[in-house]
Coordinates of C-alpha atoms in Angstrom, one line a residue:
M16 CA 217.5 185.2 142.9
K17 CA 216.0 182.5 142.1
H18 CA 213.0 184.8 140.2
I19 CA 216.0 185.9 138.5
I20 CA 217.1 182.7 137.4
K21 CA 213.8 182.0 136.4
L22 CA 213.1 184.5 134.4
A23 CA 216.3 184.1 132.7
L24 CA 215.4 181.3 131.8
C25 CA 212.2 181.9 130.4
V26 CA 213.5 184.4 128.7
V27 CA 216.3 181.9 126.8
F28 CA 213.8 180.0 126.2
L29 CA 211.8 182.3 124.7
F30 CA 213.7 183.7 122.4
S31 CA 214.8 180.2 121.7
L32 CA 211.4 179.4 120.2
S33 CA 210.4 182.8 118.5
S34 CA 214.3 182.1 116.7
S35 CA 213.1 178.6 115.7
L36 CA 209.7 179.6 114.2
E37 CA 211.3 182.6 112.6
A38 CA 214.2 179.8 111.2
K39 CA 211.1 177.4 110.0
G40 CA 208.9 180.1 108.5
E41 CA 206.1 179.8 106.4
K42 CA 205.7 177.1 103.1
A43 CA 205.1 178.3 99.7
V44 CA 203.5 175.9 97.9
A45 CA 202.7 176.6 94.0
V46 CA 199.4 175.2 93.0
F47 CA 199.5 174.2 89.4
P48 CA 196.0 173.9 87.3
F49 CA 195.2 170.4 86.5
A50 CA 195.5 168.6 82.9
V51 CA 192.2 167.3 81.7
H52 CA 192.0 164.4 80.1
S53 CA 188.1 163.9 78.5
A54 CA 186.3 164.0 75.5
E55 CA 184.1 166.9 77.0
N56 CA 184.8 170.4 78.1
V57 CA 185.2 169.8 82.4
D58 CA 187.2 173.3 83.1
Y59 CA 185.1 173.9 85.0
V60 CA 185.6 171.2 87.3
K61 CA 189.6 172.0 86.6
Q62 CA 188.7 175.6 87.6
G63 CA 186.9 174.9 90.7
I64 CA 189.6 171.8 91.6
W65 CA 192.6 174.9 91.1
D66 CA 190.5 177.4 93.9
M67 CA 189.4 174.3 96.1
L68 CA 193.5 173.2 96.9
S69 CA 194.4 177.0 97.2
S70 CA 191.9 177.9 99.5
R71 CA 192.4 174.5 101.7
I72 CA 196.5 174.3 101.4
T73 CA 196.7 177.6 103.2
V74 CA 197.1 177.5 106.8
I75 CA 197.6 180.9 108.0
G76 CA 201.7 181.4 109.5
K77 CA 202.5 178.0 108.1
I78 CA 201.9 177.4 104.5
D79 CA 201.2 180.4 101.9
V80 CA 199.9 179.8 98.6
I81 CA 201.8 181.5 95.9
S82 CA 199.2 183.4 94.0
K83 CA 197.4 182.5 90.7
E84 CA 198.3 185.6 88.5
A85 CA 202.4 184.1 89.0
I86 CA 201.3 181.1 88.2
L87 CA 200.0 181.7 85.2
H88 CA 202.6 184.3 84.6
A89 CA 205.1 181.6 85.3
L90 CA 202.9 179.3 82.4
K91 CA 203.2 181.2 79.6
E92 CA 206.6 180.5 78.8
N93 CA 205.2 176.4 78.6
K94 CA 202.9 177.7 76.0
G95 CA 200.0 175.7 77.2
K96 CA 201.6 172.1 77.0
D97 CA 201.4 169.5 79.7
L98 CA 204.0 169.4 82.5
S99 CA 205.8 166.8 83.7
S100 CA 207.3 166.4 86.8
E101 CA 210.4 168.0 85.7
D102 CA 208.4 170.9 84.2
I103 CA 206.8 171.2 87.4
Y104 CA 210.7 171.3 89.6
N105 CA 211.8 174.0 87.6
L106 CA 208.9 176.1 87.5
G107 CA 208.5 175.2 91.5
K108 CA 212.4 176.4 92.1
K109 CA 211.7 180.1 89.4
L110 CA 208.6 180.6 91.9
N111 CA 210.9 180.1 94.8
A112 CA 208.2 177.5 96.2
D113 CA 209.0 174.8 98.5
Y114 CA 206.5 172.9 97.3
A115 CA 204.2 172.1 94.1
V116 CA 200.9 171.0 93.8
Y117 CA 199.8 169.1 90.6
G118 CA 197.9 166.9 89.2
S119 CA 195.4 165.8 86.2
I120 CA 191.7 165.2 85.8
T121 CA 190.5 162.1 83.8
K122 CA 186.4 162.1 83.3
I123 CA 184.8 159.4 81.1
G124 CA 180.9 159.1 81.4
N125 CA 179.9 159.8 84.7
S126 CA 183.0 159.0 86.2
I127 CA 185.6 161.5 87.2
S128 CA 189.2 160.3 88.8
I129 CA 191.9 162.8 90.2
D130 CA 195.6 161.9 90.3
G131 CA 196.7 164.6 92.5
K132 CA 200.6 164.8 93.3
L133 CA 203.2 167.2 95.6
I134 CA 206.8 167.4 94.8
D135 CA 208.4 168.8 97.6
I136 CA 211.0 171.5 95.6
A137 CA 213.0 172.7 98.5
A138 CA 214.3 168.9 99.5
N139 CA 214.2 167.7 96.0
K140 CA 212.4 164.9 96.9
P141 CA 210.2 162.6 94.4
A142 CA 206.6 163.5 94.3
I143 CA 203.6 161.5 96.2
T144 CA 200.6 160.8 94.6
V145 CA 197.1 160.5 95.8
F146 CA 195.2 159.1 93.0
T147 CA 191.0 158.6 93.5
Q148 CA 188.0 157.9 91.7
S149 CA 184.5 159.5 92.2
Q150 CA 180.7 159.4 90.8
G151 CA 179.4 163.2 90.8
M152 CA 180.5 166.2 92.5
D153 CA 179.7 165.4 96.1
E154 CA 182.6 163.0 95.9
V155 CA 184.6 165.5 93.9
I156 CA 184.6 168.0 96.6
Q157 CA 185.1 165.5 99.4
K158 CA 188.3 164.0 97.6
I159 CA 189.3 167.5 97.2
N160 CA 189.3 168.0 100.5
D161 CA 190.9 164.5 102.0
F162 CA 193.4 165.3 99.1
A163 CA 194.6 169.0 100.7
R164 CA 194.5 167.8 104.5
N165 CA 196.8 165.2 103.6
I166 CA 199.1 167.8 101.8
D167 CA 198.9 169.9 104.6
N168 CA 199.8 166.8 107.6
H169 CA 202.7 165.8 104.3
I170 CA 203.9 169.7 104.9
L171 CA 203.6 169.9 108.4
G172 CA 205.9 167.0 109.2
M173 CA 202.1 164.0 109.4
V174 CA 202.7 162.0 107.1
P175 CA 199.4 160.0 106.0
S176 CA 200.2 156.0 105.0
T177 CA 197.8 156.3 102.4
F178 CA 200.5 158.5 100.2
A179 CA 202.6 156.2 98.3
P180 CA 205.8 157.4 96.7
V181 CA 206.3 157.5 92.5
T182 CA 209.3 157.7 90.7
Q183 CA 210.4 161.3 89.5
P184 CA 211.4 160.9 85.8
S185 CA 214.4 162.5 84.2
A186 CA 215.2 165.6 82.9
T187 CA 216.2 163.6 79.9
A188 CA 212.7 161.4 80.3
A189 CA 210.6 164.1 80.4
T190 CA 212.2 166.3 77.4
Q191 CA 212.4 163.2 75.1
Q192 CA 208.3 161.7 75.9
P193 CA 205.5 163.7 75.6
A194 CA 203.0 164.3 78.8
S195 CA 200.8 161.5 78.8
P196 CA 198.1 160.1 81.1
S197 CA 200.2 158.0 83.8
S198 CA 200.0 154.4 83.9
R199 CA 197.3 154.6 86.6
E200 CA 194.8 156.4 84.8
S201 CA 195.3 153.7 81.6
E202 CA 194.6 151.0 83.9
I203 CA 191.4 152.5 85.6
I204 CA 190.4 153.6 81.7
A205 CA 191.1 150.4 80.2
G206 CA 189.0 148.9 83.4
M207 CA 186.5 150.9 83.4
K208 CA 186.2 149.8 79.4
K209 CA 186.0 146.1 79.9
G210 CA 183.5 146.5 83.2
K211 CA 181.1 148.9 81.2
K212 CA 177.7 147.9 82.3
G213 CA 176.3 149.7 79.1
T214 CA 174.6 153.2 78.3
L215 CA 171.0 154.0 77.8
T216 CA 171.1 152.8 73.9
S217 CA 168.2 150.6 74.6
V218 CA 166.1 153.1 75.2
I219 CA 166.2 153.8 71.4
N220 CA 165.1 151.3 68.3
P221 CA 168.1 150.0 68.3
D222 CA 167.8 149.7 64.0
F223 CA 168.1 153.5 64.2
I224 CA 171.4 153.0 66.1
N225 CA 173.0 150.5 64.8
A226 CA 171.8 149.1 61.5
A227 CA 174.4 149.1 58.3
K228 CA 171.5 151.2 56.4
P229 CA 169.3 152.5 58.5
L230 CA 167.0 153.9 56.5
D231 CA 165.6 149.9 55.1
R232 CA 165.4 149.0 58.7
K233 CA 162.1 147.7 60.9
G234 CA 161.0 150.8 62.3
F235 CA 161.9 153.4 60.2
W236 CA 159.4 155.0 57.9
M237 CA 160.5 157.5 55.1
S238 CA 157.8 159.4 52.8
Q239 CA 158.2 160.2 49.5
K240 CA 160.7 162.2 47.8
L241 CA 159.2 166.3 47.8
P242 CA 160.2 168.9 45.8
L243 CA 161.2 170.6 48.9
E244 CA 163.8 171.8 50.0
F245 CA 162.8 172.5 53.7
R246 CA 163.7 174.8 55.7
G247 CA 161.5 173.9 59.1
M248 CA 158.8 171.2 60.3
D249 CA 156.7 171.3 63.1
I250 CA 154.1 168.5 64.2
G251 CA 150.7 169.0 65.8
D252 CA 146.6 168.8 65.4
V253 CA 146.4 172.3 63.1
T254 CA 142.5 171.5 62.3
G255 CA 141.4 170.6 65.0
D256 CA 139.7 167.0 64.6
G257 CA 142.3 165.3 67.0
V258 CA 145.0 164.2 64.0
N259 CA 148.4 165.8 63.7
K260 CA 149.6 167.4 60.9
V261 CA 152.9 167.9 59.9
V262 CA 153.6 171.1 58.8
I263 CA 156.2 172.6 56.7
I264 CA 158.6 175.7 55.4
D265 CA 160.4 175.7 51.9
N266 CA 161.5 179.5 52.0
R267 CA 158.4 180.9 51.0
S268 CA 155.6 178.5 51.0
V269 CA 153.7 176.5 54.1
S270 CA 152.3 172.9 53.6
I271 CA 150.2 170.9 55.6
Y272 CA 150.5 167.3 55.5
Q273 CA 149.3 164.5 57.0
K274 CA 150.9 160.8 57.9
K275 CA 148.0 158.2 55.5
D276 CA 149.6 154.7 56.3
N277 CA 152.9 154.8 54.3
D278 CA 152.3 158.2 52.6
L279 CA 152.1 161.7 53.2
A280 CA 149.3 162.9 51.9
L281 CA 148.8 167.0 51.3
I282 CA 146.1 168.2 52.7
H283 CA 146.6 172.2 51.9
K284 CA 149.8 174.5 50.4
I285 CA 149.8 178.1 51.4
R286 CA 151.9 180.3 49.0
G287 CA 154.1 183.2 49.7
K288 CA 154.9 186.3 47.7
S289 CA 158.0 186.2 45.4
S290 CA 160.2 188.4 48.2
D291 CA 159.6 186.1 51.0
N292 CA 162.1 184.1 53.0
Y293 CA 160.7 181.4 55.8
I294 CA 163.3 180.5 57.9
A295 CA 161.2 179.1 61.0
V296 CA 158.1 177.5 61.8
D297 CA 156.1 176.6 65.4
V298 CA 152.9 174.7 66.1
A299 CA 151.0 175.8 69.4
D300 CA 148.1 177.2 71.0
I301 CA 149.7 180.5 72.2
N302 CA 146.1 182.2 72.3
N303 CA 144.5 180.1 74.4
N304 CA 141.8 179.4 72.4
G305 CA 142.2 175.1 72.0
M306 CA 143.2 175.4 68.5
K307 CA 147.3 175.5 67.1
E308 CA 148.6 178.1 65.3
I309 CA 151.2 177.7 62.9
I310 CA 153.3 180.5 63.2
V311 CA 155.9 181.5 60.3
T312 CA 159.3 183.6 61.3
N313 CA 159.5 185.5 57.6
I314 CA 162.3 188.0 56.8
L315 CA 162.5 190.3 54.1
R316 CA 165.3 192.3 53.0
N317 CA 165.9 195.1 55.8
S318 CA 162.9 193.9 58.0
V319 CA 161.3 191.2 60.0
E320 CA 157.3 190.1 59.1
S321 CA 155.9 187.1 61.0
F322 CA 153.2 186.2 61.2
V323 CA 150.4 183.3 62.4
F324 CA 147.9 181.4 60.4
E325 CA 144.8 179.4 62.2
Y326 CA 142.2 177.4 61.5
K327 CA 138.4 178.8 60.9
D328 CA 135.5 178.1 59.4
G329 CA 137.0 174.9 56.8
K330 CA 140.2 177.3 56.2
F331 CA 143.5 178.2 57.4
N332 CA 143.3 182.7 57.7
K333 CA 145.6 184.7 58.6
I334 CA 145.0 186.0 62.2
S335 CA 148.5 188.5 62.3
S336 CA 150.9 189.5 60.4
K337 CA 153.6 191.6 60.0
L338 CA 155.1 190.8 63.9
P339 CA 158.5 192.5 64.4
W340 CA 160.2 189.2 65.7
F341 CA 162.3 186.3 64.8
L342 CA 159.9 184.0 66.7
R343 CA 160.6 180.1 68.5
V344 CA 158.3 178.1 70.6
I345 CA 159.6 176.2 73.2
T346 CA 158.5 173.3 75.7
T347 CA 158.6 174.1 79.1
D348 CA 157.1 172.3 82.2
S349 CA 154.2 175.1 82.1
G350 CA 153.1 174.6 78.3
P351 CA 154.8 176.4 75.2
L352 CA 156.5 179.5 75.9
L353 CA 157.1 181.5 72.8
L354 CA 159.8 183.8 72.6
G355 CA 160.4 186.8 70.1
Q356 CA 163.5 188.7 69.2
R357 CA 164.0 192.4 67.5
R358 CA 166.5 192.5 64.4
G359 CA 170.1 194.2 66.0
I360 CA 171.6 196.9 64.2
D361 CA 174.5 195.0 62.9
K362 CA 173.8 191.6 63.5
P363 CA 170.3 190.0 63.8
F364 CA 170.8 188.7 67.4
E365 CA 172.1 190.9 69.2
T366 CA 168.9 192.4 71.4
P367 CA 167.1 190.8 74.7
I368 CA 164.9 188.0 74.0
H369 CA 161.4 188.2 75.5
E370 CA 158.3 186.2 75.8
I371 CA 155.2 187.1 73.5
V372 CA 152.4 186.9 74.7
W373 CA 148.6 186.8 73.5
E374 CA 146.7 189.8 75.1
D375 CA 143.7 192.2 73.7
G376 CA 143.6 189.9 70.6
L377 CA 147.2 190.5 69.7
Y378 CA 150.5 189.2 70.0
K379 CA 152.5 191.5 72.0
E380 CA 156.0 191.8 73.6
G381 CA 155.9 190.6 77.3
K382 CA 158.9 190.3 79.8
A383 CA 162.4 190.3 79.2
M384 CA 163.8 186.5 79.8
K385 CA 166.9 186.2 82.2
I386 CA 168.9 184.6 78.5
P387 CA 172.1 186.2 78.1
V388 CA 171.9 188.9 75.6
G389 CA 173.9 188.1 72.3
L390 CA 172.2 184.7 72.2
S391 CA 169.7 184.3 69.5
V392 CA 166.4 182.8 69.8
Y393 CA 166.7 180.0 67.2
G394 CA 169.1 176.8 68.9
L395 CA 167.9 178.0 72.6
T396 CA 165.8 176.2 75.1
I397 CA 165.5 176.7 79.1
D398 CA 164.8 173.4 81.1
S399 CA 166.8 172.1 85.2
L400 CA 167.8 168.8 83.5
G401 CA 167.2 167.2 86.8
T402 CA 169.6 169.7 88.5
A403 CA 168.3 170.8 92.1
G404 CA 169.5 174.4 90.8
G405 CA 166.5 175.5 88.7
D406 CA 166.3 176.1 85.0
K407 CA 169.2 176.5 82.5
I408 CA 169.6 178.0 78.7
I409 CA 170.7 175.9 77.0
A410 CA 171.9 177.3 73.7
L411 CA 174.7 176.7 70.6
D412 CA 176.8 179.9 70.2
D413 CA 177.4 180.9 66.7
Y414 CA 180.3 178.2 66.2
D415 CA 177.8 176.1 67.1
Y416 CA 179.0 174.7 70.8
L417 CA 176.4 173.5 73.0
N418 CA 176.5 176.2 76.0
I419 CA 174.7 175.8 79.2
Y420 CA 174.2 179.4 81.1
E421 CA 172.8 180.3 84.5
P422 CA 169.3 182.6 83.8
T423 CA 171.2 186.3 83.4
D424 CA 170.4 189.0 81.2
K425 CA 174.1 189.8 80.9
P426 CA 175.5 190.1 77.3
L427 CA 177.6 187.4 76.0
S428 CA 180.7 189.7 76.5
K429 CA 180.6 189.9 79.3
I430 CA 180.3 185.9 79.9
H431 CA 182.4 184.7 77.6
I432 CA 186.0 185.8 79.0
F433 CA 189.5 185.0 79.8
G434 CA 189.3 182.4 83.1
G435 CA 185.7 181.7 82.8
S436 CA 182.7 183.6 84.6
S437 CA 179.8 181.8 86.9
E438 CA 177.2 182.6 84.6
R439 CA 178.5 180.0 81.7
I440 CA 178.3 176.0 83.7
W441 CA 179.1 174.2 80.9
K442 CA 180.5 174.5 76.6
S443 CA 180.7 171.4 74.8
N444 CA 183.9 170.4 73.2
E445 CA 183.0 169.2 70.1
P446 CA 179.7 171.2 67.6
L447 CA 176.4 170.3 67.5
G448 CA 173.2 171.7 65.6
G449 CA 174.7 173.4 62.5
S450 CA 172.2 175.0 59.7
N451 CA 172.4 176.0 56.1
T452 CA 169.8 178.7 56.5
A453 CA 171.3 182.2 56.7
I454 CA 170.2 185.3 56.6
E455 CA 172.7 188.6 55.5
N456 CA 173.7 190.8 58.3
F457 CA 173.6 194.6 57.8
N458 CA 176.5 196.9 57.2
T459 CA 179.0 194.1 56.5
P460 CA 181.4 194.9 53.8
E461 CA 181.2 192.4 50.7
D462 CA 185.1 190.7 52.1
E463 CA 184.0 190.4 55.4
L464 CA 184.0 187.1 56.6
D465 CA 180.9 187.2 59.1
K466 CA 178.6 188.4 56.5
Y467 CA 175.9 186.0 57.1
T468 CA 174.7 184.2 60.9
F469 CA 173.1 181.0 60.3
I470 CA 169.9 180.0 61.8
N471 CA 170.5 177.3 64.3
L472 CA 168.3 174.1 64.9
R473 CA 166.3 174.0 67.9
I474 CA 166.9 171.7 70.7
L475 CA 164.7 169.7 72.2
T476 CA 164.0 168.1 75.8
F477 CA 162.4 165.5 77.0
D478 CA 162.3 162.2 79.3
T479 CA 162.7 159.6 77.2
N480 CA 164.4 156.6 79.6
K481 CA 161.5 158.0 82.2
D482 CA 164.0 158.9 85.4
D483 CA 162.3 162.2 85.9
K484 CA 165.4 163.7 84.5
K485 CA 164.8 165.5 81.0
E486 CA 168.0 164.7 78.6
I487 CA 168.8 167.0 75.8
I488 CA 167.8 165.9 71.7
I489 CA 170.1 167.3 69.4
V490 CA 170.7 167.0 65.4
K491 CA 174.6 167.8 64.4
N492 CA 175.1 168.3 60.9
L493 CA 177.8 167.2 59.5
S494 CA 180.1 168.5 56.5
S495 CA 184.0 168.3 55.5
A496 CA 184.1 171.3 55.3
G497 CA 181.1 172.8 56.4
R498 CA 182.5 174.7 59.8
L499 CA 185.9 176.1 58.6
F500 CA 184.1 178.9 56.8
Q501 CA 182.2 181.3 58.1
N502 CA 180.1 182.1 55.5
I503 CA 180.4 178.9 53.7
K504 CA 178.2 176.2 55.3
L505 CA 176.9 173.1 53.7
F506 CA 176.1 170.6 55.1
T507 CA 174.9 166.5 53.7
A508 CA 174.8 164.4 56.4
S509 CA 173.7 164.1 59.8
E510 CA 173.9 162.6 63.4
V511 CA 171.1 162.5 66.4
Y512 CA 172.5 162.5 69.9
N513 CA 171.0 162.7 73.1
L514 CA 172.8 163.6 76.3
E515 CA 172.2 164.3 79.6
W516 CA 173.6 166.4 82.8
D517 CA 175.1 163.9 85.2
G518 CA 175.9 166.4 87.5
L519 CA 179.3 168.0 86.1
G520 CA 178.5 168.0 82.2
M521 CA 176.8 166.4 79.5
V522 CA 176.9 162.2 79.1
E523 CA 176.2 160.8 75.6
N524 CA 173.4 158.3 75.8
W525 CA 173.5 157.5 72.5
K526 CA 173.7 158.9 69.1
T527 CA 172.6 157.4 65.3
R528 CA 174.9 156.3 63.0
K529 CA 175.6 158.8 60.0
I530 CA 172.1 159.8 58.1
N531 CA 172.5 160.7 54.4
G532 CA 171.1 163.9 54.5
Y533 CA 170.8 167.7 56.3
V534 CA 169.0 167.8 58.8
A535 CA 166.7 171.6 58.6
D536 CA 163.8 170.6 61.5
Y537 CA 163.3 167.9 63.9
Q538 CA 160.4 166.8 66.6
F539 CA 160.1 164.6 69.3
K540 CA 156.1 164.0 68.8
D541 CA 153.6 161.9 67.7
I542 CA 153.6 161.9 63.5
D543 CA 152.0 158.9 63.1
N544 CA 148.9 159.2 65.5
D545 CA 149.4 156.6 67.5
G546 CA 149.9 157.6 71.0
E547 CA 153.7 157.5 71.0
N548 CA 156.6 160.4 70.1
E549 CA 158.5 159.4 67.2
V550 CA 162.1 160.8 66.3
V551 CA 160.6 162.8 63.5
L552 CA 163.6 164.4 60.4
A553 CA 162.9 166.9 58.3
L554 CA 165.7 165.5 55.9
V555 CA 166.8 167.3 52.9
L556 CA 168.6 165.4 50.4
S557 CA 170.0 167.5 48.1
V558 CA 170.7 171.0 47.5
G559 CA 171.1 173.1 44.8
L560 CA 168.8 174.4 41.7
S561 CA 167.2 170.9 41.3
V562 CA 163.3 171.1 42.3
T563 CA 162.4 168.4 42.4
D564 CA 163.0 165.2 44.5
K565 CA 165.0 167.2 47.4
S566 CA 163.3 165.7 50.1
V567 CA 161.6 163.5 52.6
I568 CA 160.3 163.4 56.5
V569 CA 161.6 160.3 58.6
A570 CA 160.5 158.9 61.4
Y571 CA 162.5 156.1 64.0
K572 CA 160.3 154.6 66.8
M573 CA 161.6 154.3 70.4
S574 CA 162.0 151.0 72.0
P575 CA 160.4 150.9 75.0
L576 CA 162.8 151.5 78.1
Q577 CA 165.1 147.8 79.0
T578 CA 167.2 146.9 81.4
T579 CA 170.8 146.6 80.6
P580 CA 172.2 143.5 82.6

């Protein structure tokens, strides 16, 4: 009899427990993408935080996270606007969620702050908030882990003391006031500005940056005006005498100059044919004979016919001609690398990029590079930027935005996709680069918007601040209408930027004041043979039909590295 009573009690207990668990069930949580407050494009951080929270909040049998597809579908009605607490509450109810997680990401320089919020929708309780501020991705990941754990604790009935209640705005306030960063974010931003210790501005000559008229200050040199419209420029010892020369191209001539005192003296000029159209020039010893070659990309109407000059026996000899590639030399840790790209059928740069090697007395097409197919050989370089993950592809796209990719030979159409891809790590928020030099696309009607493809500026990497990590030195050409129309670009001013990778994105170390003139090309090399590199710009002062006083070469000295107190 006792056994029967015990068995009955066990059955009642188990039934009661089962009913209790069934009554509780799983809690549904809607995790919304965080709003972003940053001058940079940090969509990859936004996506990463969304993914991490979705996976870490889930507790099998207890907490279920609503799918991203359902969240995105619900967000369509909001048309991309920032969401208030009231919006989140209404969306959560629509999704039948018990809780909703949302928040914001604020990135300024190296600092990234995350303001995460949890709303108890089922009980209609005020939001609770966790605010964290981090320096670098490692700290961000740890903070997100902590945030997810705190959310789980709260939902399961164990609320940490670090959670602080915040007042939920009324529906009227939410509809009348535009969404903006929280007061806590404003305090952090103001505090960071007030306590800012300085950037790496001291690395470069302050006259380059701070001068109201930088063209007449100490540390600056400008050549005499030249009756050319520059297309390209590079610097190197092309005559074997140990003295660097400045090699300049216009549309159909190659000019070799040497800086002597305050003048730019013409050493030699090589004129081309009237049908030639020079678009790029590089100086490098690719055939490894100790003499740097002059490598010129030349475009005819329907073909690429590039060529190479080399100095021997007192004159410049053409050692190779009718090369079928767009050519560009980039600097790598192992030395100069010559890249080549054959012209595409419809658009010039829709083909793979190859290394061009010197073999058996000829320039030949070597291995295909792990570079996204569809990128141009111009406006591109390869560097690790001090990251532990190996080399990255750094490139300007057709719209002059700077992108950083993992090495891949995938076409851009499979990388630039909705929702992003793992191959594209970062994209700038504003355009950089910019060029007035263009070539015509094949088989394009006269009224097509993409009739021309522009030849973008080179991208340089160099460790200017001696921290064993290279920065990007890049020019941004400026025009009031230069980027509004695809077929018309007329840049008349410029700025030079120094950007550094901080683990989350590119941070601006310094930039120059606006320079009057369009930069056709630039280098960071020793123009005056004093053993130190200068920022050297091939600056076009006027564009048009005039044949006099069009362009100058300007150079800025870099100051020694200083410590900012």
